[in-house]
PDB file of C-alpha atoms and ligand atoms in Angstrom:
ATOM      1  CA  MET V   1       0.000   0.000   0.000  1.00 44.00           C
ATOM      2  CA  SER V   2       1.271   3.462  -0.837  1.00 50.00           C
ATOM      3  CA  THR V   3       2.128   5.526   2.215  1.00 70.00           C
ATOM      4  CA  THR V   4       0.311   8.633   0.983  1.00 91.00           C
ATOM      5  CA  ARG V   5      -3.441   8.491   1.352  1.00 97.00           C
ATOM      6  CA  THR V   6      -5.692  10.389  -1.007  1.00 98.00           C
ATOM      7  CA  ALA V   7      -8.444  12.707   0.196  1.00 99.00           C
ATOM      8  CA  ILE V   8     -11.267  14.287  -1.802  1.00 99.00           C
ATOM      9  CA  VAL V   9     -12.710  17.604  -0.689  1.00 99.00           C
ATOM     10  CA  THR V  10     -15.776  18.819  -2.587  1.00 99.00           C
ATOM     11  CA  GLY V  11     -16.479  22.524  -3.055  1.00 99.00           C
ATOM     12  CA  ALA V  12     -12.776  23.058  -2.393  1.00 99.00           C
ATOM     13  CA  ALA V  13     -12.094  26.020  -4.694  1.00 98.00           C
ATOM     14  CA  ARG V  14     -12.788  28.518  -1.922  1.00 98.00           C
ATOM     15  CA  GLY V  15     -13.974  29.063   1.647  1.00 98.00           C
ATOM     16  CA  ILE V  16     -14.127  26.181   4.108  1.00 98.00           C
ATOM     17  CA  GLY V  17     -13.393  23.581   1.413  1.00 98.00           C
ATOM     18  CA  ALA V  18     -10.213  25.332   0.211  1.00 98.00           C
ATOM     19  CA  GLU V  19      -8.922  25.678   3.774  1.00 98.00           C
ATOM     20  CA  THR V  20      -9.748  22.018   4.472  1.00 99.00           C
ATOM     21  CA  ALA V  21      -7.893  20.963   1.311  1.00 99.00           C
ATOM     22  CA  ARG V  22      -4.816  22.945   2.376  1.00 98.00           C
ATOM     23  CA  ARG V  23      -5.028  21.505   5.895  1.00 98.00           C
ATOM     24  CA  LEU V  24      -5.352  17.874   4.758  1.00 98.00           C
ATOM     25  CA  ALA V  25      -2.407  18.408   2.396  1.00 98.00           C
ATOM     26  CA  ALA V  26      -0.387  19.735   5.344  1.00 98.00           C
ATOM     27  CA  ASP V  27      -1.482  16.625   7.272  1.00 98.00           C
ATOM     28  CA  GLY V  28       0.182  14.523   4.539  1.00 98.00           C
ATOM     29  CA  PHE V  29      -2.703  13.591   2.235  1.00 98.00           C
ATOM     30  CA  ALA V  30      -2.693  13.907  -1.532  1.00 98.00           C
ATOM     31  CA  VAL V  31      -5.771  16.082  -2.069  1.00 98.00           C
ATOM     32  CA  ALA V  32      -8.295  16.179  -4.896  1.00 99.00           C
ATOM     33  CA  VAL V  33      -9.811  19.656  -5.106  1.00 99.00           C
ATOM     34  CA  LEU V  34     -13.292  19.119  -6.537  1.00 99.00           C
ATOM     35  CA  ASP V  35     -15.492  22.040  -7.549  1.00 99.00           C
ATOM     36  CA  LEU V  36     -17.896  23.001 -10.313  1.00 98.00           C
ATOM     37  CA  ASP V  37     -15.072  24.308 -12.512  1.00 98.00           C
ATOM     38  CA  GLU V  38     -11.693  22.646 -12.708  1.00 98.00           C
ATOM     39  CA  SER V  39     -10.071  26.039 -13.322  1.00 98.00           C
ATOM     40  CA  ALA V  40     -11.472  27.427 -10.051  1.00 98.00           C
ATOM     41  CA  GLY V  41      -9.643  24.714  -8.093  1.00 98.00           C
ATOM     42  CA  LYS V  42      -6.272  25.294  -9.739  1.00 98.00           C
ATOM     43  CA  PRO V  43      -5.073  28.133  -7.439  1.00 98.00           C
ATOM     44  CA  VAL V  44      -5.681  25.885  -4.397  1.00 98.00           C
ATOM     45  CA  VAL V  45      -3.770  23.070  -6.102  1.00 98.00           C
ATOM     46  CA  ALA V  46      -0.913  25.476  -6.867  1.00 98.00           C
ATOM     47  CA  GLU V  47      -0.751  26.579  -3.216  1.00 98.00           C
ATOM     48  CA  ILE V  48      -0.635  22.967  -2.027  1.00 98.00           C
ATOM     49  CA  GLU V  49       2.103  22.110  -4.535  1.00 98.00           C
ATOM     50  CA  THR V  50       4.124  25.186  -3.578  1.00 98.00           C
ATOM     51  CA  ALA V  51       3.958  24.009   0.033  1.00 98.00           C
ATOM     52  CA  GLY V  52       5.371  20.629  -1.086  1.00 98.00           C
ATOM     53  CA  GLY V  53       2.141  18.643  -1.318  1.00 98.00           C
ATOM     54  CA  ARG V  54       0.323  16.754  -4.078  1.00 98.00           C
ATOM     55  CA  ALA V  55      -3.061  17.857  -5.390  1.00 98.00           C
ATOM     56  CA  LEU V  56      -5.342  17.673  -8.416  1.00 98.00           C
ATOM     57  CA  ALA V  57      -8.180  19.971  -9.514  1.00 98.00           C
ATOM     58  CA  VAL V  58     -11.236  18.198 -10.891  1.00 99.00           C
ATOM     59  CA  GLY V  59     -14.398  19.831 -12.217  1.00 98.00           C
ATOM     60  CA  VAL V  60     -17.627  18.140 -11.150  1.00 99.00           C
ATOM     61  CA  ASP V  61     -21.208  18.919 -10.219  1.00 99.00           C
ATOM     62  CA  VAL V  62     -21.657  16.670  -7.172  1.00 99.00           C
ATOM     63  CA  ALA V  63     -25.380  16.327  -7.945  1.00 98.00           C
ATOM     64  CA  ASP V  64     -24.650  14.720 -11.354  1.00 98.00           C
ATOM     65  CA  GLU V  65     -24.328  10.935 -11.068  1.00 98.00           C
ATOM     66  CA  GLN V  66     -22.208  10.367 -14.185  1.00 98.00           C
ATOM     67  CA  ALA V  67     -19.956  13.329 -13.467  1.00 98.00           C
ATOM     68  CA  VAL V  68     -19.352  12.066  -9.915  1.00 99.00           C
ATOM     69  CA  GLU V  69     -18.427   8.563 -11.109  1.00 98.00           C
ATOM     70  CA  ALA V  70     -16.028  10.043 -13.688  1.00 98.00           C
ATOM     71  CA  ALA V  71     -14.461  12.445 -11.188  1.00 99.00           C
ATOM     72  CA  VAL V  72     -13.813   9.739  -8.597  1.00 99.00           C
ATOM     73  CA  ALA V  73     -12.339   7.440 -11.270  1.00 98.00           C
ATOM     74  CA  ARG V  74     -10.050  10.254 -12.393  1.00 98.00           C
ATOM     75  CA  VAL V  75      -8.883  10.922  -8.827  1.00 98.00           C
ATOM     76  CA  ALA V  76      -8.152   7.216  -8.325  1.00 98.00           C
ATOM     77  CA  ALA V  77      -6.172   7.048 -11.589  1.00 98.00           C
ATOM     78  CA  GLU V  78      -4.221  10.302 -11.272  1.00 98.00           C
ATOM     79  CA  LEU V  79      -3.757  10.786  -7.527  1.00 98.00           C
ATOM     80  CA  GLY V  80      -4.476   7.432  -5.885  1.00 98.00           C
ATOM     81  CA  ALA V  81      -7.505   5.557  -4.538  1.00 98.00           C
ATOM     82  CA  PRO V  82      -9.438   8.024  -2.376  1.00 98.00           C
ATOM     83  CA  THR V  83     -10.016   6.849   1.202  1.00 98.00           C
ATOM     84  CA  VAL V  84     -10.962  10.203   2.717  1.00 98.00           C
ATOM     85  CA  LEU V  85     -14.015  12.163   1.574  1.00 99.00           C
ATOM     86  CA  VAL V  86     -15.120  15.555   2.832  1.00 99.00           C
ATOM     87  CA  ASN V  87     -18.610  16.394   1.551  1.00 99.00           C
ATOM     88  CA  ASN V  88     -18.352  20.174   1.731  1.00 99.00           C
ATOM     89  CA  ALA V  89     -19.877  21.492  -1.524  1.00 99.00           C
ATOM     90  CA  GLY V  90     -22.881  23.614  -0.718  1.00 98.00           C
ATOM     91  CA  ILE V  91     -25.195  26.407  -1.780  1.00 98.00           C
ATOM     92  CA  THR V  92     -27.911  28.511  -0.187  1.00 98.00           C
ATOM     93  CA  ARG V  93     -31.144  29.603  -1.844  1.00 98.00           C
ATOM     94  CA  ASP V  94     -32.805  31.279   1.141  1.00 96.00           C
ATOM     95  CA  ASN V  95     -36.436  32.315   1.159  1.00 97.00           C
ATOM     96  CA  LEU V  96     -39.385  32.250   3.513  1.00 98.00           C
ATOM     97  CA  LEU V  97     -41.542  29.187   2.978  1.00 98.00           C
ATOM     98  CA  PHE V  98     -44.382  31.006   1.261  1.00 98.00           C
ATOM     99  CA  LYS V  99     -41.975  32.485  -1.305  1.00 98.00           C
ATOM    100  CA  MET V 100     -39.685  29.477  -1.742  1.00 98.00           C
ATOM    101  CA  THR V 101     -39.767  28.060  -5.253  1.00 98.00           C
ATOM    102  CA  VAL V 102     -39.493  24.390  -6.113  1.00 98.00           C
ATOM    103  CA  ALA V 103     -36.251  25.224  -7.926  1.00 98.00           C
ATOM    104  CA  GLU V 104     -34.811  26.743  -4.727  1.00 98.00           C
ATOM    105  CA  TRP V 105     -35.870  23.689  -2.736  1.00 98.00           C
ATOM    106  CA  ASP V 106     -34.563  21.178  -5.276  1.00 98.00           C
ATOM    107  CA  SER V 107     -31.220  22.839  -5.955  1.00 98.00           C
ATOM    108  CA  VAL V 108     -30.282  22.980  -2.261  1.00 98.00           C
ATOM    109  CA  LEU V 109     -31.413  19.410  -1.556  1.00 98.00           C
ATOM    110  CA  ASN V 110     -29.613  18.231  -4.685  1.00 98.00           C
ATOM    111  CA  VAL V 111     -26.216  19.714  -3.905  1.00 98.00           C
ATOM    112  CA  HIS V 112     -26.098  18.856  -0.202  1.00 98.00           C
ATOM    113  CA  LEU V 113     -27.985  15.579   0.097  1.00 98.00           C
ATOM    114  CA  ARG V 114     -27.944  13.975  -3.359  1.00 98.00           C
ATOM    115  CA  GLY V 115     -24.357  15.234  -3.820  1.00 99.00           C
ATOM    116  CA  SER V 116     -23.147  13.727  -0.542  1.00 99.00           C
ATOM    117  CA  PHE V 117     -24.948  10.474  -1.337  1.00 99.00           C
ATOM    118  CA  LEU V 118     -23.457  10.219  -4.846  1.00 99.00           C
ATOM    119  CA  MET V 119     -19.945  11.104  -3.697  1.00 99.00           C
ATOM    120  CA  SER V 120     -20.048   8.708  -0.728  1.00 99.00           C
ATOM    121  CA  ARG V 121     -21.387   5.871  -2.863  1.00 98.00           C
ATOM    122  CA  ALA V 122     -18.681   6.401  -5.474  1.00 98.00           C
ATOM    123  CA  VAL V 123     -15.823   6.630  -2.950  1.00 98.00           C
ATOM    124  CA  GLN V 124     -16.852   3.857  -0.526  1.00 98.00           C
ATOM    125  CA  LYS V 125     -15.583   1.066  -2.764  1.00 98.00           C
ATOM    126  CA  HIS V 126     -12.034   2.407  -2.469  1.00 98.00           C
ATOM    127  CA  MET V 127     -12.402   2.644   1.305  1.00 98.00           C
ATOM    128  CA  ILE V 128     -13.726  -0.889   1.588  1.00 98.00           C
ATOM    129  CA  GLU V 129     -10.880  -2.230  -0.563  1.00 98.00           C
ATOM    130  CA  ALA V 130      -8.391  -0.430   1.681  1.00 98.00           C
ATOM    131  CA  LYS V 131     -10.290  -1.540   4.832  1.00 98.00           C
ATOM    132  CA  TRP V 132      -9.884   2.061   6.007  1.00 98.00           C
ATOM    133  CA  GLY V 133     -11.712   5.255   5.324  1.00 98.00           C
ATOM    134  CA  ARG V 134     -12.974   8.549   6.653  1.00 98.00           C
ATOM    135  CA  ILE V 135     -16.052  10.490   5.579  1.00 99.00           C
ATOM    136  CA  VAL V 136     -16.776  13.934   7.014  1.00 99.00           C
ATOM    137  CA  ASN V 137     -20.014  15.700   6.068  1.00 99.00           C
ATOM    138  CA  LEU V 138     -20.537  19.432   6.449  1.00 99.00           C
ATOM    139  CA  SER V 139     -23.760  20.035   8.353  1.00 98.00           C
ATOM    140  CA  SER V 140     -24.631  23.391   9.944  1.00 98.00           C
ATOM    141  CA  THR V 141     -26.195  24.959  13.020  1.00 98.00           C
ATOM    142  CA  SER V 142     -29.054  25.666  10.601  1.00 98.00           C
ATOM    143  CA  ALA V 143     -29.962  21.972  11.011  1.00 98.00           C
ATOM    144  CA  LEU V 144     -31.547  23.079  14.303  1.00 98.00           C
ATOM    145  CA  GLY V 145     -33.855  25.470  12.439  1.00 98.00           C
ATOM    146  CA  ASN V 146     -33.217  28.854  10.842  1.00 97.00           C
ATOM    147  CA  ARG V 147     -35.696  31.368   9.480  1.00 96.00           C
ATOM    148  CA  GLY V 148     -35.599  31.591   5.691  1.00 96.00           C
ATOM    149  CA  GLN V 149     -33.755  28.300   5.302  1.00 98.00           C
ATOM    150  CA  ALA V 150     -36.420  25.563   5.112  1.00 98.00           C
ATOM    151  CA  ASN V 151     -34.503  23.947   2.242  1.00 98.00           C
ATOM    152  CA  TYR V 152     -31.011  24.358   3.723  1.00 98.00           C
ATOM    153  CA  SER V 153     -31.968  23.330   7.280  1.00 98.00           C
ATOM    154  CA  ALA V 154     -33.753  20.235   5.957  1.00 98.00           C
ATOM    155  CA  ALA V 155     -30.652  19.325   3.936  1.00 99.00           C
ATOM    156  CA  LYS V 156     -28.266  19.932   6.848  1.00 98.00           C
ATOM    157  CA  ALA V 157     -30.466  17.956   9.291  1.00 98.00           C
ATOM    158  CA  GLY V 158     -30.731  15.240   6.637  1.00 99.00           C
ATOM    159  CA  LEU V 159     -26.954  15.061   6.460  1.00 99.00           C
ATOM    160  CA  GLN V 160     -26.853  14.272  10.180  1.00 98.00           C
ATOM    161  CA  GLY V 161     -29.089  11.220   9.679  1.00 98.00           C
ATOM    162  CA  PHE V 162     -27.061  10.251   6.611  1.00 99.00           C
ATOM    163  CA  THR V 163     -23.866  10.502   8.701  1.00 99.00           C
ATOM    164  CA  LYS V 164     -25.191   8.206  11.428  1.00 99.00           C
ATOM    165  CA  THR V 165     -26.482   5.615   8.969  1.00 99.00           C
ATOM    166  CA  LEU V 166     -23.212   5.458   7.034  1.00 99.00           C
ATOM    167  CA  ALA V 167     -21.331   5.143  10.326  1.00 99.00           C
ATOM    168  CA  ILE V 168     -23.440   2.067  11.133  1.00 98.00           C
ATOM    169  CA  GLU V 169     -23.120   0.517   7.655  1.00 98.00           C
ATOM    170  CA  LEU V 170     -19.425   1.181   7.045  1.00 98.00           C
ATOM    171  CA  GLY V 171     -17.926   0.728  10.516  1.00 98.00           C
ATOM    172  CA  LYS V 172     -17.056  -2.917   9.965  1.00 98.00           C
ATOM    173  CA  PHE V 173     -14.896  -1.919   7.006  1.00 98.00           C
ATOM    174  CA  GLY V 174     -12.733   0.409   9.092  1.00 98.00           C
ATOM    175  CA  VAL V 175     -14.585   3.481   7.876  1.00 98.00           C
ATOM    176  CA  THR V 176     -15.677   6.231  10.262  1.00 98.00           C
ATOM    177  CA  VAL V 177     -18.300   8.804   9.286  1.00 99.00           C
ATOM    178  CA  ASN V 178     -18.807  12.056  11.163  1.00 99.00           C
ATOM    179  CA  ALA V 179     -20.277  15.507  10.619  1.00 99.00           C
ATOM    180  CA  VAL V 180     -18.995  18.964  11.423  1.00 99.00           C
ATOM    181  CA  ALA V 181     -21.742  21.522  11.948  1.00 98.00           C
ATOM    182  CA  PRO V 182     -20.328  25.046  11.699  1.00 98.00           C
ATOM    183  CA  GLY V 183     -21.882  28.187  13.072  1.00 98.00           C
ATOM    184  CA  PHE V 184     -21.139  31.543  11.432  1.00 97.00           C
ATOM    185  CA  ILE V 185     -17.956  31.232   9.343  1.00 98.00           C
ATOM    186  CA  GLU V 186     -16.515  34.130   7.356  1.00 98.00           C
ATOM    187  CA  THR V 187     -16.735  33.044   3.691  1.00 97.00           C
ATOM    188  CA  ASP V 188     -18.321  34.116   0.409  1.00 96.00           C
ATOM    189  CA  MET V 189     -21.458  32.232   1.510  1.00 96.00           C
ATOM    190  CA  THR V 190     -22.003  34.430   4.573  1.00 96.00           C
ATOM    191  CA  ALA V 191     -20.981  37.553   2.619  1.00 96.00           C
ATOM    192  CA  ALA V 192     -23.711  36.696   0.110  1.00 94.00           C
ATOM    193  CA  THR V 193     -26.234  36.283   2.938  1.00 93.00           C
ATOM    194  CA  ALA V 194     -25.341  39.737   4.282  1.00 95.00           C
ATOM    195  CA  ALA V 195     -25.751  41.214   0.790  1.00 93.00           C
ATOM    196  CA  ARG V 196     -29.110  39.479   0.383  1.00 90.00           C
ATOM    197  CA  VAL V 197     -30.497  40.961   3.608  1.00 90.00           C
ATOM    198  CA  GLY V 198     -29.000  44.352   2.686  1.00 94.00           C
ATOM    199  CA  VAL V 199     -26.501  44.639   5.562  1.00 95.00           C
ATOM    200  CA  ASN V 200     -22.883  45.691   5.168  1.00 96.00           C
ATOM    201  CA  PHE V 201     -20.720  42.552   5.786  1.00 96.00           C
ATOM    202  CA  GLU V 202     -18.680  44.242   8.528  1.00 96.00           C
ATOM    203  CA  ASP V 203     -21.829  45.141  10.501  1.00 97.00           C
ATOM    204  CA  TYR V 204     -23.268  41.692   9.823  1.00 97.00           C
ATOM    205  CA  ARG V 205     -20.117  40.004  11.184  1.00 97.00           C
ATOM    206  CA  ALA V 206     -20.070  42.248  14.262  1.00 97.00           C
ATOM    207  CA  ALA V 207     -23.743  41.560  15.000  1.00 96.00           C
ATOM    208  CA  ALA V 208     -23.142  37.819  14.654  1.00 96.00           C
ATOM    209  CA  ALA V 209     -20.047  37.911  16.894  1.00 98.00           C
ATOM    210  CA  ALA V 210     -22.005  39.680  19.645  1.00 98.00           C
ATOM    211  CA  GLN V 211     -24.411  36.702  19.793  1.00 96.00           C
ATOM    212  CA  ILE V 212     -21.650  34.066  20.009  1.00 98.00           C
ATOM    213  CA  PRO V 213     -20.323  33.054  23.465  1.00 98.00           C
ATOM    214  CA  VAL V 214     -16.643  33.346  22.421  1.00 98.00           C
ATOM    215  CA  GLN V 215     -17.491  36.788  20.952  1.00 97.00           C
ATOM    216  CA  ARG V 216     -16.068  36.212  17.499  1.00 98.00           C
ATOM    217  CA  ILE V 217     -17.185  34.693  14.251  1.00 98.00           C
ATOM    218  CA  GLY V 218     -15.524  31.563  12.931  1.00 98.00           C
ATOM    219  CA  GLN V 219     -12.859  31.272  10.263  1.00 98.00           C
ATOM    220  CA  PRO V 220     -12.473  28.449   7.708  1.00 98.00           C
ATOM    221  CA  ALA V 221      -9.474  27.178   9.714  1.00 98.00           C
ATOM    222  CA  ASP V 222     -11.756  26.550  12.718  1.00 98.00           C
ATOM    223  CA  ILE V 223     -13.657  24.046  10.584  1.00 98.00           C
ATOM    224  CA  ALA V 224     -10.580  22.600   8.844  1.00 99.00           C
ATOM    225  CA  ASN V 225      -9.142  21.828  12.303  1.00 98.00           C
ATOM    226  CA  ALA V 226     -12.245  19.827  13.233  1.00 98.00           C
ATOM    227  CA  VAL V 227     -12.196  17.934   9.916  1.00 99.00           C
ATOM    228  CA  SER V 228      -8.497  17.196  10.431  1.00 98.00           C
ATOM    229  CA  PHE V 229      -9.296  15.656  13.831  1.00 98.00           C
ATOM    230  CA  PHE V 230     -12.002  13.355  12.447  1.00 98.00           C
ATOM    231  CA  VAL V 231      -9.770  12.283   9.553  1.00 98.00           C
ATOM    232  CA  GLY V 232      -6.716  11.688  11.714  1.00 96.00           C
ATOM    233  CA  ALA V 233      -5.514   8.374  13.136  1.00 91.00           C
ATOM    234  CA  ALA V 234      -6.393   9.470  16.689  1.00 94.00           C
ATOM    235  CA  ALA V 235     -10.132   9.589  15.897  1.00 98.00           C
ATOM    236  CA  GLY V 236     -10.555   5.959  14.821  1.00 97.00           C
ATOM    237  CA  PHE V 237     -13.047   5.207  17.626  1.00 98.00           C
ATOM    238  CA  VAL V 238     -15.145   8.319  16.972  1.00 98.00           C
ATOM    239  CA  SER V 239     -17.950   7.654  14.492  1.00 98.00           C
ATOM    240  CA  GLY V 240     -21.483   8.801  13.791  1.00 98.00           C
ATOM    241  CA  GLN V 241     -20.926  12.056  15.667  1.00 98.00           C
ATOM    242  CA  VAL V 242     -21.999  15.607  14.913  1.00 98.00           C
ATOM    243  CA  LEU V 243     -19.566  18.216  16.198  1.00 98.00           C
ATOM    244  CA  TYR V 244     -20.936  21.740  16.433  1.00 98.00           C
ATOM    245  CA  VAL V 245     -18.119  24.215  15.836  1.00 98.00           C
ATOM    246  CA  ALA V 246     -19.901  27.427  16.606  1.00 98.00           C
ATOM    247  CA  GLY V 247     -18.135  29.232  19.454  1.00 98.00           C
ATOM    248  CA  GLY V 248     -20.722  28.026  21.938  1.00 98.00           C
ATOM    249  CA  PRO V 249     -23.112  25.185  22.753  1.00 96.00           C
ATOM    250  CA  LYS V 250     -25.808  23.987  20.341  1.00 94.00           C
ATOM    251  CA  ASP V 251     -28.250  21.122  20.755  1.00 80.00           C
TER     252      ASP V 251
HETATM  253  P1  NAI Z 301     -18.745  28.871  -0.322  1.00 73.01           P
HETATM  254  O1  NAI Z 301     -19.959  29.321  -1.042  1.00 73.01           O
HETATM  255  O2  NAI Z 301     -17.679  29.870  -0.010  1.00 73.01           O
HETATM  256  O3  NAI Z 301     -18.058  27.657  -1.116  1.00 73.01           O
HETATM  257  C1  NAI Z 301     -18.812  26.558  -1.558  1.00 73.01           C
HETATM  258  C2  NAI Z 301     -18.100  25.901  -2.708  1.00 73.01           C
HETATM  259  O4  NAI Z 301     -18.909  24.788  -3.160  1.00 73.01           O
HETATM  260  C3  NAI Z 301     -17.906  26.832  -3.921  1.00 73.01           C
HETATM  261  O5  NAI Z 301     -16.572  26.785  -4.370  1.00 73.01           O
HETATM  262  C4  NAI Z 301     -18.887  26.274  -4.950  1.00 73.01           C
HETATM  263  O6  NAI Z 301     -18.462  26.463  -6.294  1.00 73.01           O
HETATM  264  C5  NAI Z 301     -18.913  24.802  -4.573  1.00 73.01           C
HETATM  265  N1  NAI Z 301     -20.115  24.130  -5.087  1.00 73.01           N
HETATM  266  C6  NAI Z 301     -21.392  24.580  -5.048  1.00 73.01           C
HETATM  267  N2  NAI Z 301     -22.214  23.727  -5.664  1.00 73.01           N
HETATM  268  C7  NAI Z 301     -21.447  22.702  -6.108  1.00 73.01           C
HETATM  269  C8  NAI Z 301     -21.734  21.507  -6.835  1.00 73.01           C
HETATM  270  N3  NAI Z 301     -22.979  21.205  -7.237  1.00 73.01           N
HETATM  271  N4  NAI Z 301     -20.707  20.680  -7.131  1.00 73.01           N
HETATM  272  C9  NAI Z 301     -19.445  20.991  -6.754  1.00 73.01           C
HETATM  273  N5  NAI Z 301     -19.109  22.100  -6.057  1.00 73.01           N
HETATM  274  C10 NAI Z 301     -20.110  22.951  -5.743  1.00 73.01           C
HETATM  275  O7  NAI Z 301     -19.268  28.168   1.006  1.00 73.01           O
HETATM  276  P2  NAI Z 301     -18.583  27.888   2.434  1.00 73.01           P
HETATM  277  O8  NAI Z 301     -19.054  28.942   3.359  1.00 73.01           O
HETATM  278  O9  NAI Z 301     -17.140  27.622   2.295  1.00 73.01           O
HETATM  279  O10 NAI Z 301     -19.364  26.550   2.858  1.00 73.01           O
HETATM  280  C11 NAI Z 301     -18.816  25.242   2.729  1.00 73.01           C
HETATM  281  C12 NAI Z 301     -19.759  24.247   3.381  1.00 73.01           C
HETATM  282  O11 NAI Z 301     -19.922  24.594   4.759  1.00 73.01           O
HETATM  283  C13 NAI Z 301     -21.155  24.228   2.766  1.00 73.01           C
HETATM  284  O12 NAI Z 301     -21.648  22.902   2.777  1.00 73.01           O
HETATM  285  C14 NAI Z 301     -21.940  25.097   3.725  1.00 73.01           C
HETATM  286  O13 NAI Z 301     -23.306  24.789   3.670  1.00 73.01           O
HETATM  287  C15 NAI Z 301     -21.305  24.739   5.040  1.00 73.01           C
HETATM  288  N6  NAI Z 301     -21.503  25.729   6.088  1.00 73.01           N
HETATM  289  C16 NAI Z 301     -21.025  27.024   5.956  1.00 73.01           C
HETATM  290  C17 NAI Z 301     -21.236  27.938   6.970  1.00 73.01           C
HETATM  291  C18 NAI Z 301     -20.746  29.344   6.905  1.00 73.01           C
HETATM  292  O14 NAI Z 301     -21.039  30.123   7.817  1.00 73.01           O
HETATM  293  N7  NAI Z 301     -19.997  29.740   5.889  1.00 73.01           N
HETATM  294  C19 NAI Z 301     -21.965  27.567   8.191  1.00 73.01           C
HETATM  295  C20 NAI Z 301     -22.410  26.192   8.214  1.00 73.01           C
HETATM  296  C21 NAI Z 301     -22.181  25.324   7.197  1.00 73.01           C
END
């Protein structure tokens, strides 16, 4: 068996996914940077390579079954059989229930839930062959309910059930499956939310920080650190868990 393990991070061209890709590369993994456009992932790949790591940018829509199968096959051929998967790709299409369109509902459910299902199904065979694997799903504090996010909160709560079921099914193959549920993290996603509600991002961040027990908003590295723990050798007996990384308690 090769000594370098291969990890896939979806939605890794920016934000939490990009930071997680850089962190897993620093942890010693070869990292496949998956995102909608291959070109968008290339700067992250270049950073990883400059730091001495191995990485590959692959364009894929995680909600597209054929594209997912092709992307995972390409990663296996060009980087090595993937045994770590971080299902991070995500979108928001916020609206109050009475205004939410079917397209807004479907697109959010498709990227988060169908995407995580398709990616996990495609990657599990490599994990089972290796008798070792790690899946980390990105949930959210919105899983507990959040105004204007019926679609997103349903998807993020769904991912928690998905996480627990995969943990039960895949445990006997040496595969652990966990979820990280971030609170407010400073990324393009939260900047877009501020723009949508018509608040300057600086004021929006400050207002959010004031509501958080540790009195600051989160950074992508806060989430990458939690993913790194779940993926690491020390977490082999931790499975089916949801870790809220939100600067305070959530339940
Ligand atoms: P972001 O919007 O900055 O980045 C998301 C990335 O996913 C983008 O590069 C985008 O191109 C990619 N993506 C979107 N749809 C895709 C698809 N169908 N196939 C492949 N790639 C796709 O978002 P951010 O903030 O980095 O979020 C990452 C994850 O963390 C998401 O799952 C999000 O729901 C979750 N999260 C974020 C929080 C935050 O405060 N930023 C809080 C809780 C959860």
